[in-house]
PDB file of N, CA and C in Angstrom:
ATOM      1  N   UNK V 425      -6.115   2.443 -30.136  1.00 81.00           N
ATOM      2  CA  UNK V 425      -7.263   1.932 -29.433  1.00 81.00           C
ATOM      3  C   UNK V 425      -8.492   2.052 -30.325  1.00 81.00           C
ATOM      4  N   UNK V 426      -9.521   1.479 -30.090  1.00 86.00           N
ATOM      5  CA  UNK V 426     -10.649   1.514 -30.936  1.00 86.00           C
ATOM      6  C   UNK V 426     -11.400   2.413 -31.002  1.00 86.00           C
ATOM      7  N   UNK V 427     -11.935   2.927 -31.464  1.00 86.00           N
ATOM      8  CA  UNK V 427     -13.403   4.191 -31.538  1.00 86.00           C
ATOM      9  C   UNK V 427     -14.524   3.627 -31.835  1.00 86.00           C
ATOM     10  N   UNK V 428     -15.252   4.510 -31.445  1.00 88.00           N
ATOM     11  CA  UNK V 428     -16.887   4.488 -32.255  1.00 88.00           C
ATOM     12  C   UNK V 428     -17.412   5.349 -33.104  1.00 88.00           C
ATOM     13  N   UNK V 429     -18.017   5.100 -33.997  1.00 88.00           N
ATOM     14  CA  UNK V 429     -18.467   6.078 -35.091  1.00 88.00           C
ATOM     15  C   UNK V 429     -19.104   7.238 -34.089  1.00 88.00           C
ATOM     16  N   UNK V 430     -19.463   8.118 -34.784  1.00 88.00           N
ATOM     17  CA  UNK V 430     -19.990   9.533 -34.106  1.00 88.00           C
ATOM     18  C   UNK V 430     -21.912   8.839 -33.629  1.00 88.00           C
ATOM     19  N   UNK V 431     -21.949   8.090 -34.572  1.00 91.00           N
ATOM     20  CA  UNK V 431     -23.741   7.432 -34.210  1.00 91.00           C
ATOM     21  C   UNK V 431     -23.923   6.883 -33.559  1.00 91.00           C
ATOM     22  N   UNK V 432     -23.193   5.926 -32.500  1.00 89.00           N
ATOM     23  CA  UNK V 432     -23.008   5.186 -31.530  1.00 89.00           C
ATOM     24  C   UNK V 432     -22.798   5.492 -30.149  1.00 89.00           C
ATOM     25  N   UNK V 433     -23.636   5.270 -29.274  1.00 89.00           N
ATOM     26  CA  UNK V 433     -23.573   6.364 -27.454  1.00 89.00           C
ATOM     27  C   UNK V 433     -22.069   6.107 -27.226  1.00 89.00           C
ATOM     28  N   UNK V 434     -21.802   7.065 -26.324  1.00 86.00           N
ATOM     29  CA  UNK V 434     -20.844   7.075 -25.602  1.00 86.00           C
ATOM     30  C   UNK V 434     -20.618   5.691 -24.800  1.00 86.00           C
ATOM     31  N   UNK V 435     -21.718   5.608 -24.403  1.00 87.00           N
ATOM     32  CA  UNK V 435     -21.640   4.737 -23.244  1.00 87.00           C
ATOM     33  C   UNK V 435     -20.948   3.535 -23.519  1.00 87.00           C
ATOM     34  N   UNK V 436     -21.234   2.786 -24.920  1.00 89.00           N
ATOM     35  CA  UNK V 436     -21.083   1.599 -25.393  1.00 89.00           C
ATOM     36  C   UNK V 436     -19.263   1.597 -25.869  1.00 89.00           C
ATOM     37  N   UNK V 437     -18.372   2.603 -25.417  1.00 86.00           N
ATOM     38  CA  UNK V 437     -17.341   2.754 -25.314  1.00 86.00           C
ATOM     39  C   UNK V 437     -17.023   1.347 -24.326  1.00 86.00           C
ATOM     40  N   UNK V 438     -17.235   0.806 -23.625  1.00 87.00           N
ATOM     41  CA  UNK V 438     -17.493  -0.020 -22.865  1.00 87.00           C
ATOM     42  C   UNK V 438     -17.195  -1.403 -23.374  1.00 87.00           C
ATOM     43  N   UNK V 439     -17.886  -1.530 -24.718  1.00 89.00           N
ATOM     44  CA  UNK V 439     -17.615  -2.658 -25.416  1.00 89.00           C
ATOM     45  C   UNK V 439     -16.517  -3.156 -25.962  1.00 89.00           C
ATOM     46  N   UNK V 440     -15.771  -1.932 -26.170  1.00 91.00           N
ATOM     47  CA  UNK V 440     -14.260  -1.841 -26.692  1.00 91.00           C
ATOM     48  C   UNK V 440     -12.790  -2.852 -26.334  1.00 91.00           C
ATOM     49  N   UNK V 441     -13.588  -2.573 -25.178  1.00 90.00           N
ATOM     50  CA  UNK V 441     -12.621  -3.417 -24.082  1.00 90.00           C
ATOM     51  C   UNK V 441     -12.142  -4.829 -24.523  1.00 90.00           C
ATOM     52  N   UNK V 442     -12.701  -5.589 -24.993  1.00 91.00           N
ATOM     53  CA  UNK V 442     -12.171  -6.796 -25.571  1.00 91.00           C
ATOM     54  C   UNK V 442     -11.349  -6.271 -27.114  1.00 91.00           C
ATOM     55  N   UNK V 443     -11.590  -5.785 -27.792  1.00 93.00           N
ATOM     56  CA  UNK V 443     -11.054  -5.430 -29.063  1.00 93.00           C
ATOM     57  C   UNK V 443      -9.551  -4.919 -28.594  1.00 93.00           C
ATOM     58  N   UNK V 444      -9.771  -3.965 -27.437  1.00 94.00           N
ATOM     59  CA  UNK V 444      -8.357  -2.916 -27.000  1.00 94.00           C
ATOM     60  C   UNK V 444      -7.568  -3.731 -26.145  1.00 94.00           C
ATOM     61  N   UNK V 445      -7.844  -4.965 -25.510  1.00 94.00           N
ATOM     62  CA  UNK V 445      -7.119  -6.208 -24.974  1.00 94.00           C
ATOM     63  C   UNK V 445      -6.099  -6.903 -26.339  1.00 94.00           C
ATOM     64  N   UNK V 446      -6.765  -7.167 -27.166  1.00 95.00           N
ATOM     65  CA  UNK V 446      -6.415  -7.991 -27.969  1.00 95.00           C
ATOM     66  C   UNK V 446      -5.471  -7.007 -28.540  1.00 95.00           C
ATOM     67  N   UNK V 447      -5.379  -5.658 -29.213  1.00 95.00           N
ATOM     68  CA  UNK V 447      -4.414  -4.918 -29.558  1.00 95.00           C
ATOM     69  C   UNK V 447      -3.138  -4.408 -28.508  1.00 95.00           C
ATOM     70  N   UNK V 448      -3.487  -4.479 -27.543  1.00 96.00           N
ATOM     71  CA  UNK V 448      -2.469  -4.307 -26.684  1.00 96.00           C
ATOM     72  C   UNK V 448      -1.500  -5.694 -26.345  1.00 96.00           C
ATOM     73  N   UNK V 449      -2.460  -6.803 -26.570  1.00 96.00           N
ATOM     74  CA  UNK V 449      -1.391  -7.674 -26.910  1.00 96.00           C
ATOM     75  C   UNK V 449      -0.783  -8.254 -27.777  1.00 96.00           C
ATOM     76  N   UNK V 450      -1.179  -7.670 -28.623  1.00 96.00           N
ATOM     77  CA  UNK V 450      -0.286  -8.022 -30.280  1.00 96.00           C
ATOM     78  C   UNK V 450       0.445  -7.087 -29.705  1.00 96.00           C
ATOM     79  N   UNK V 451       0.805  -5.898 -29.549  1.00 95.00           N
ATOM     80  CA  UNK V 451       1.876  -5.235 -29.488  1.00 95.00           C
ATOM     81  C   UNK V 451       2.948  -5.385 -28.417  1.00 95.00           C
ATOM     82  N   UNK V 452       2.285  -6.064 -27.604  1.00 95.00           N
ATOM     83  CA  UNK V 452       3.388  -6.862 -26.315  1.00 95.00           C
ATOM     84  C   UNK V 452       3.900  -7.655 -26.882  1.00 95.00           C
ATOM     85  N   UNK V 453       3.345  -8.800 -28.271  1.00 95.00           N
ATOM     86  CA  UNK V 453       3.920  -9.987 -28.643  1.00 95.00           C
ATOM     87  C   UNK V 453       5.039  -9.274 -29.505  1.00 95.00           C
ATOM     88  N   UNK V 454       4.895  -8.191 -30.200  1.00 95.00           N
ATOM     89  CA  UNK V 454       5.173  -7.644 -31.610  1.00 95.00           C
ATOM     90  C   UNK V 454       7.306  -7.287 -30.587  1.00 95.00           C
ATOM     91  N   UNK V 455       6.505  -6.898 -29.719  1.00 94.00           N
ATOM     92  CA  UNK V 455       7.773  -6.114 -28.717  1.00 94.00           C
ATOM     93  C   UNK V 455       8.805  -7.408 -28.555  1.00 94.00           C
ATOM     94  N   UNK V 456       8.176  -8.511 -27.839  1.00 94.00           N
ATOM     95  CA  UNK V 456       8.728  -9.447 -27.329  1.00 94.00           C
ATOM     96  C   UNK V 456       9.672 -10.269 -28.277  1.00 94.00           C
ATOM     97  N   UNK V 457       8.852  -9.938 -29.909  1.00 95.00           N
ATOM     98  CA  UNK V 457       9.074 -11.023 -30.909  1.00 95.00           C
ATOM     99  C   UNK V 457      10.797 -10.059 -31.198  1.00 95.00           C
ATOM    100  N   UNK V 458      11.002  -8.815 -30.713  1.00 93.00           N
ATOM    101  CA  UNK V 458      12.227  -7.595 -31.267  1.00 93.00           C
ATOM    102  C   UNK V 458      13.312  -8.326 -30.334  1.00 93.00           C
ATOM    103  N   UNK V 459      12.917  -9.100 -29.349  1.00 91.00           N
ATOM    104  CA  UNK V 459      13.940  -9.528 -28.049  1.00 91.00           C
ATOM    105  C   UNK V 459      13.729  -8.792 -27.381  1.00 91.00           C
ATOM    106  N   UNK V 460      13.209  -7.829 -26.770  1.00 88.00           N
ATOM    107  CA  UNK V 460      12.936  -7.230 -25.944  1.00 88.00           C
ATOM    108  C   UNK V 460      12.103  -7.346 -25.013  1.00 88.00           C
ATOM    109  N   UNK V 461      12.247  -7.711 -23.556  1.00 87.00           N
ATOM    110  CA  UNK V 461      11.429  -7.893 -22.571  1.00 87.00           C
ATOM    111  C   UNK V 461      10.827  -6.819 -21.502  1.00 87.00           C
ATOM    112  N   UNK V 462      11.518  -5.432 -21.930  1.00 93.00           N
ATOM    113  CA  UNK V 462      11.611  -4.713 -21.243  1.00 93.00           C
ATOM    114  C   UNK V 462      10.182  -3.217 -21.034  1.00 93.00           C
ATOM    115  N   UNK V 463       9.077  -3.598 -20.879  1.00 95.00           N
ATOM    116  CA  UNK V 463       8.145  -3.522 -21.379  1.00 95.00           C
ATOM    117  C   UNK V 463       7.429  -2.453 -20.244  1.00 95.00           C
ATOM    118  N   UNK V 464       6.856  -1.184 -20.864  1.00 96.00           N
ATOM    119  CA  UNK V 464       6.361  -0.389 -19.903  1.00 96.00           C
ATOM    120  C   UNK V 464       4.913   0.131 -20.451  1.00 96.00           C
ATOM    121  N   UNK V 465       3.938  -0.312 -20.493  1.00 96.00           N
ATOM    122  CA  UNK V 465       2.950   0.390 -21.420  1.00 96.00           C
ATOM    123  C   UNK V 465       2.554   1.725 -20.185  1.00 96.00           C
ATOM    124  N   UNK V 466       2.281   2.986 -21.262  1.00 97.00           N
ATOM    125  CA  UNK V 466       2.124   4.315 -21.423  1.00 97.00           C
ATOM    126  C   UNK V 466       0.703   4.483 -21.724  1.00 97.00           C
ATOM    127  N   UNK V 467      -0.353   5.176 -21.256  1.00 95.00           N
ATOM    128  CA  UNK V 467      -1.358   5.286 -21.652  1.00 95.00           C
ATOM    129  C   UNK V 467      -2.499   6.155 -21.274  1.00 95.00           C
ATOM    130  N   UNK V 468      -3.276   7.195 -21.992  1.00 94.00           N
ATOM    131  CA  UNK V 468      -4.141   8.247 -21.706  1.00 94.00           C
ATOM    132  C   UNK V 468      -4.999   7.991 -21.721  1.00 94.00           C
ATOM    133  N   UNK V 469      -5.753   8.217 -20.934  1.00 90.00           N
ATOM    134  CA  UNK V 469      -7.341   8.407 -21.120  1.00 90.00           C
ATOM    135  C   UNK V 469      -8.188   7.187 -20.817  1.00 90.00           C
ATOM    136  N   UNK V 470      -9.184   6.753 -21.586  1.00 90.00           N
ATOM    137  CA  UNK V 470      -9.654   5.986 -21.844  1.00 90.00           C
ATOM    138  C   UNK V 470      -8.920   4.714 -22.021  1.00 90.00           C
ATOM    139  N   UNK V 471      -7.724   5.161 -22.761  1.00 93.00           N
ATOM    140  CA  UNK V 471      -6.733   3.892 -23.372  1.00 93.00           C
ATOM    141  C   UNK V 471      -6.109   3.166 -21.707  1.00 93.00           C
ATOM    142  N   UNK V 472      -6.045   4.010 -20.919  1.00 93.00           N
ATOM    143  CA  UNK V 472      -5.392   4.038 -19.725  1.00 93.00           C
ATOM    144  C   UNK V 472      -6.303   3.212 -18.957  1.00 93.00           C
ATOM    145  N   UNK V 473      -7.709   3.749 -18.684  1.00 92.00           N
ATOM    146  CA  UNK V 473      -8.298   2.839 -18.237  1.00 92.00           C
ATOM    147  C   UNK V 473      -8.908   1.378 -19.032  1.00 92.00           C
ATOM    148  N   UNK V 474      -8.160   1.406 -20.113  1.00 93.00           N
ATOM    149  CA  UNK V 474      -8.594   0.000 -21.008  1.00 93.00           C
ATOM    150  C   UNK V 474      -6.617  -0.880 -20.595  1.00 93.00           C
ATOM    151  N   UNK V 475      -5.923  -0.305 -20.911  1.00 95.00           N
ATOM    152  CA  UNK V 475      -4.713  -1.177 -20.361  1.00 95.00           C
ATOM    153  C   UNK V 475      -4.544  -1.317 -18.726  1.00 95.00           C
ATOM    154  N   UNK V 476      -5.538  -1.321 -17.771  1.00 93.00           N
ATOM    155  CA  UNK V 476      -5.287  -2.000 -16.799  1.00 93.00           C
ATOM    156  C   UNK V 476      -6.454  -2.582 -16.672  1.00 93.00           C
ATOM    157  N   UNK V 477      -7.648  -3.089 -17.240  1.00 91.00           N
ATOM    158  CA  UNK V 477      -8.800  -4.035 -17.683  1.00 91.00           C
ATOM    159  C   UNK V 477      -7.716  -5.007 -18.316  1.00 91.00           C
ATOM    160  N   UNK V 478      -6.840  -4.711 -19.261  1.00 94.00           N
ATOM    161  CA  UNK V 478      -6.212  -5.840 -20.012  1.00 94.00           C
ATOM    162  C   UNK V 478      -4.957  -6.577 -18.460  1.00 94.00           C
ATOM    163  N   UNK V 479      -4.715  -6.101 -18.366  1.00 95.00           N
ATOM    164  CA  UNK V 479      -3.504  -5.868 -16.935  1.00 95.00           C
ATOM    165  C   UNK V 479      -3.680  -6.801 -16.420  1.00 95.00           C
ATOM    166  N   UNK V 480      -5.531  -6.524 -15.899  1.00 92.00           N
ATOM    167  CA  UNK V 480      -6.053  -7.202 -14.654  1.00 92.00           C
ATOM    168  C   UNK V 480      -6.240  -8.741 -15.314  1.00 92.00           C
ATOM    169  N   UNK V 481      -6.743  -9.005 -16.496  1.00 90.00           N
ATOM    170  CA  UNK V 481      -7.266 -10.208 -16.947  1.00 90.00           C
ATOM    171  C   UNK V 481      -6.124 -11.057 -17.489  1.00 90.00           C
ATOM    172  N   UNK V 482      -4.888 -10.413 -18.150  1.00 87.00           N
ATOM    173  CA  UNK V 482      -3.744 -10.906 -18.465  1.00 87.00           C
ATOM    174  C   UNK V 482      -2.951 -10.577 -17.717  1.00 87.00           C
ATOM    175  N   UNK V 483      -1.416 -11.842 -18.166  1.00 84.00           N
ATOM    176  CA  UNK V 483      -0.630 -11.455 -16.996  1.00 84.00           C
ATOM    177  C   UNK V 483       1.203 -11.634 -18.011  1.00 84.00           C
ATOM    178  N   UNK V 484       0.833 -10.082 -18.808  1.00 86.00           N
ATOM    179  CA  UNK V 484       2.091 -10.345 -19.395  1.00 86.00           C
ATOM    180  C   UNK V 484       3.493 -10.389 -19.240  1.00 86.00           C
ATOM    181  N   UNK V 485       3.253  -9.927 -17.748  1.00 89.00           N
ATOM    182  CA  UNK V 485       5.013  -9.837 -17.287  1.00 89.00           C
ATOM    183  C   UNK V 485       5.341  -8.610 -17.683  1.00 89.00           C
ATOM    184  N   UNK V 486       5.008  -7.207 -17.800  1.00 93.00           N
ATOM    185  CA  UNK V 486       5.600  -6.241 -17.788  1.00 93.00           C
ATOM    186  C   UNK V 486       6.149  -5.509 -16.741  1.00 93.00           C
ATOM    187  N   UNK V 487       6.596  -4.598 -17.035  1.00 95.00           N
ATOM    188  CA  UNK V 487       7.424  -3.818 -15.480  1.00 95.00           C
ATOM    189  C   UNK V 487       6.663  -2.497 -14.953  1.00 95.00           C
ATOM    190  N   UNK V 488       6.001  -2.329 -15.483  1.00 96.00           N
ATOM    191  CA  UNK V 488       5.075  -1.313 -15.274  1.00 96.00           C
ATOM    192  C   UNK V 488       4.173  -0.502 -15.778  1.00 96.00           C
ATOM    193  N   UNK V 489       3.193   0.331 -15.120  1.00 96.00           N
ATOM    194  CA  UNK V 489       2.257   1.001 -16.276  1.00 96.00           C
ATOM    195  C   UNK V 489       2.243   2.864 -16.297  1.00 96.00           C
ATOM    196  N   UNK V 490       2.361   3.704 -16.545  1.00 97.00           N
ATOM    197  CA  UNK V 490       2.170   4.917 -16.843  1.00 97.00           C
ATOM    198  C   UNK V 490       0.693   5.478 -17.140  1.00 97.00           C
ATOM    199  N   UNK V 491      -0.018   5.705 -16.454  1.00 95.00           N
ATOM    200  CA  UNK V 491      -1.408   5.862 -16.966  1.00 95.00           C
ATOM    201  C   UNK V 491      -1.884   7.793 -16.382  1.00 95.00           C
ATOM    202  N   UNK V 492      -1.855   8.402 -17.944  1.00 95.00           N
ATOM    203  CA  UNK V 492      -1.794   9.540 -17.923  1.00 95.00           C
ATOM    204  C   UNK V 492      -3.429  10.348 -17.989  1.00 95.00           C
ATOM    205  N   UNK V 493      -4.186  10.347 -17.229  1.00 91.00           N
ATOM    206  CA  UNK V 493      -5.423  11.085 -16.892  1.00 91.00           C
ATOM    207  C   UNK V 493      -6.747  10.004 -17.135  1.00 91.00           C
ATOM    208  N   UNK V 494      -6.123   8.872 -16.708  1.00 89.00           N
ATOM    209  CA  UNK V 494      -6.946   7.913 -16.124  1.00 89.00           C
ATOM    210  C   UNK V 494      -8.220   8.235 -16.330  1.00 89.00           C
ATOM    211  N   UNK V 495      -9.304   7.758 -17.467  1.00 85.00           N
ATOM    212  CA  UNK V 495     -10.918   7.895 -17.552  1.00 85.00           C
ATOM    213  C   UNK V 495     -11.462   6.594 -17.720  1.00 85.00           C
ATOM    214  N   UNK V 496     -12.209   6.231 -16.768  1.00 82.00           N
ATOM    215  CA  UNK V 496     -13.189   5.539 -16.573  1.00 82.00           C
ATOM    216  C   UNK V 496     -15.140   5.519 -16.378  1.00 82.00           C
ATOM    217  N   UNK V 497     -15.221   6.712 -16.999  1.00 83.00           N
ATOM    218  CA  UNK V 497     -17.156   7.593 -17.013  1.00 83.00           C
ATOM    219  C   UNK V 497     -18.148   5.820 -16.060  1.00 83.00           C
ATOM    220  N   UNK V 498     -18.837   6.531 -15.181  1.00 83.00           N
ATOM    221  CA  UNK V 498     -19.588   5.586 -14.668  1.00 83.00           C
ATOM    222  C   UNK V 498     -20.850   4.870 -15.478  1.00 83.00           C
ATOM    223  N   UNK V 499     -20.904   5.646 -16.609  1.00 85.00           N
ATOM    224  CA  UNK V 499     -21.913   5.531 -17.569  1.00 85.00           C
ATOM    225  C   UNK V 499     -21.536   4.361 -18.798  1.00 85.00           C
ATOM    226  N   UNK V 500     -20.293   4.051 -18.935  1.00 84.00           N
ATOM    227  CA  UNK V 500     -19.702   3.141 -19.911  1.00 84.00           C
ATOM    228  C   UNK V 500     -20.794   1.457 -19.203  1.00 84.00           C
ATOM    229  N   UNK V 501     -20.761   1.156 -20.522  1.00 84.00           N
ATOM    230  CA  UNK V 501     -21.861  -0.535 -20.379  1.00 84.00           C
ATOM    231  C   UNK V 501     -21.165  -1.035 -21.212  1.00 84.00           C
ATOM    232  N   UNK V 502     -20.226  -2.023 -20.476  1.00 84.00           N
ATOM    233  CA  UNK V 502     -20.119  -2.653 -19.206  1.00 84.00           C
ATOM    234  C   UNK V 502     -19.215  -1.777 -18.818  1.00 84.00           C
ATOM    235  N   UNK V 503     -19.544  -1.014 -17.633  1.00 83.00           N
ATOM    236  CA  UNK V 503     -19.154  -0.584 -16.478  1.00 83.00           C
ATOM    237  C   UNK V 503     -17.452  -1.014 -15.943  1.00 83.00           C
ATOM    238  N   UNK V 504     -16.332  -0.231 -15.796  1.00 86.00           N
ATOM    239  CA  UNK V 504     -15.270  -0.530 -14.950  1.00 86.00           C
ATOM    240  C   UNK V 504     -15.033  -0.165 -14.212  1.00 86.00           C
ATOM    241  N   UNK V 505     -14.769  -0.688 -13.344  1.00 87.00           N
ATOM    242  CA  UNK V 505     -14.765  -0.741 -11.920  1.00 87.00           C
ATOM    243  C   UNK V 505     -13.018  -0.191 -11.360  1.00 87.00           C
ATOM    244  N   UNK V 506     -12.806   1.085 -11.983  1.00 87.00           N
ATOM    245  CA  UNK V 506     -11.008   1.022 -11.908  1.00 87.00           C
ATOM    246  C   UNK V 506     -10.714   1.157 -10.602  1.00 87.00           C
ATOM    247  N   UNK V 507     -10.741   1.423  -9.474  1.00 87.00           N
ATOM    248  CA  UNK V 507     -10.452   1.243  -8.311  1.00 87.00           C
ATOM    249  C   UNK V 507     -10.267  -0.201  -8.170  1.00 87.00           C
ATOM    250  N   UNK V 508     -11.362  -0.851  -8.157  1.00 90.00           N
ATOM    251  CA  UNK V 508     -11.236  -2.119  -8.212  1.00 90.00           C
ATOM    252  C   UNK V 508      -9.990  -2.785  -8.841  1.00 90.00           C
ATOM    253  N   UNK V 509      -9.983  -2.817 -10.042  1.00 89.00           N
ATOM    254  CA  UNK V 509      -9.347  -3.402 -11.019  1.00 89.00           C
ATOM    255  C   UNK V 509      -7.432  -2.394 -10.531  1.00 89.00           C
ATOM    256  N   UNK V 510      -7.349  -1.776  -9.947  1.00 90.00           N
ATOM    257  CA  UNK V 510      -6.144  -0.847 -10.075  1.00 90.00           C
ATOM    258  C   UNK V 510      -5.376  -1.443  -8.406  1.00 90.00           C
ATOM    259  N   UNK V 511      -6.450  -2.244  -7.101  1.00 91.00           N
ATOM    260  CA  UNK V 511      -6.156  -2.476  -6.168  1.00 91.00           C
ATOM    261  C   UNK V 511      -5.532  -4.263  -6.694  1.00 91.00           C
ATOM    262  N   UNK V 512      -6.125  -4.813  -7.893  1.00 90.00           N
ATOM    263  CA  UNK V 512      -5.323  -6.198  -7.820  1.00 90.00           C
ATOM    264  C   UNK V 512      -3.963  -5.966  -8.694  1.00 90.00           C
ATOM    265  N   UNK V 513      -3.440  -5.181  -9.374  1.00 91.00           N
ATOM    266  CA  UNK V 513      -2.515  -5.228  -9.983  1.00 91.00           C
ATOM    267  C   UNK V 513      -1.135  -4.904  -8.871  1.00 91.00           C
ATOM    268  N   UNK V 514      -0.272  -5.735  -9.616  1.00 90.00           N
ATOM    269  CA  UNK V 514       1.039  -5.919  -8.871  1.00 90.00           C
ATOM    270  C   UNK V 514       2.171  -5.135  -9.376  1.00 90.00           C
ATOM    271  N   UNK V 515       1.598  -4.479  -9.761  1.00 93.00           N
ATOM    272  CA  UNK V 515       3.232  -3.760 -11.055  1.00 93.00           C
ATOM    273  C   UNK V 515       3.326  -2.211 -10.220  1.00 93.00           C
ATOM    274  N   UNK V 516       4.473  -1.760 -10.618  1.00 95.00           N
ATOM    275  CA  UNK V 516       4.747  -0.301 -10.491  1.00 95.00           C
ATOM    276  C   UNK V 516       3.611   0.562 -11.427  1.00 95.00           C
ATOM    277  N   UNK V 517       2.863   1.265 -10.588  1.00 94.00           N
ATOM    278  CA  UNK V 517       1.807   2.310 -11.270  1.00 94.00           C
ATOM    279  C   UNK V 517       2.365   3.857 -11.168  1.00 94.00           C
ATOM    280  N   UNK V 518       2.771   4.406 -12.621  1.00 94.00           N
ATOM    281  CA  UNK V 518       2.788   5.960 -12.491  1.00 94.00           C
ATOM    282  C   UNK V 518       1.247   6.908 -12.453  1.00 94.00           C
ATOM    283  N   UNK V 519       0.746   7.451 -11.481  1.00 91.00           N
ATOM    284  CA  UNK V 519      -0.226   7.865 -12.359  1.00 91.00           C
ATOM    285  C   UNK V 519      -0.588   9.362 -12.560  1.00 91.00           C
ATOM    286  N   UNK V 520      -0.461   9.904 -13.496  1.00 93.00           N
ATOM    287  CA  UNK V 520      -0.401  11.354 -13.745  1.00 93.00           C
ATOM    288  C   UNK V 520      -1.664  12.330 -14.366  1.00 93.00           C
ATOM    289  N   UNK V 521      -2.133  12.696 -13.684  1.00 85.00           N
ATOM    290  CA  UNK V 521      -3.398  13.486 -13.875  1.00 85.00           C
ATOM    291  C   UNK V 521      -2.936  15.162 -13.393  1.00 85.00           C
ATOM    292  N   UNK V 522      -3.637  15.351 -14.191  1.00 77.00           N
ATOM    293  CA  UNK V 522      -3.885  16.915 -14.315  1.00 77.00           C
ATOM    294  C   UNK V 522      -5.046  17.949 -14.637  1.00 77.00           C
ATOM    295  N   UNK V 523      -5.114  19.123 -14.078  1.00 73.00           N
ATOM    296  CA  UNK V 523      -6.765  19.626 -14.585  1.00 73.00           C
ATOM    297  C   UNK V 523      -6.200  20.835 -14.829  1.00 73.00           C
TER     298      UNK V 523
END
């Protein structure tokens, strides 16, 4: 997934979101191109709440998502709305958080 240099706010983590779409689907294509359809993306954090932003806007046909301590900060610009975005998806959701 993408980063930001250490000089750059937190907040603008936010922007990422198109960059971390586009890598998550090269690697769906990369999967698909092996013959393999069988497709479960896995994902922490931030990354977690950036693969169901990609989820919601694409519609790759996977079988499900794993999303391991789910972060979405209310402070990120542009703002996600993961409740939102987590009530239109149709797939099997694992979701595993812990403190």
């Amino acid at each position: 997934m993408p980063i930001l240099t250490p000089d750059d706010p937190v907040e603008d983590y936010g922007k990422t979101l198109a960059t971390a779409s586009q890598r998550i689907r090269s690697a769906i294509d990369f999967i698909r191109a092996k013959q393999d359809d069988e497709i479960v993306i896995i994902a922490y954090g931030f990354g977690a709440a950036s693969a169901i932003k990609y989820l919601t806007t694409e519609d790759p046909k996977i079988l499900g998502l794993v999303a391991i301590s789910m972060l979405a900060p209310p402070f990120l610009n542009p703002r996600i709305h993961l409740l939102q975005e987590l009530e239109s998806l149709q797939l099997p959701i694992l979701d595993v958080y812990g403190n």
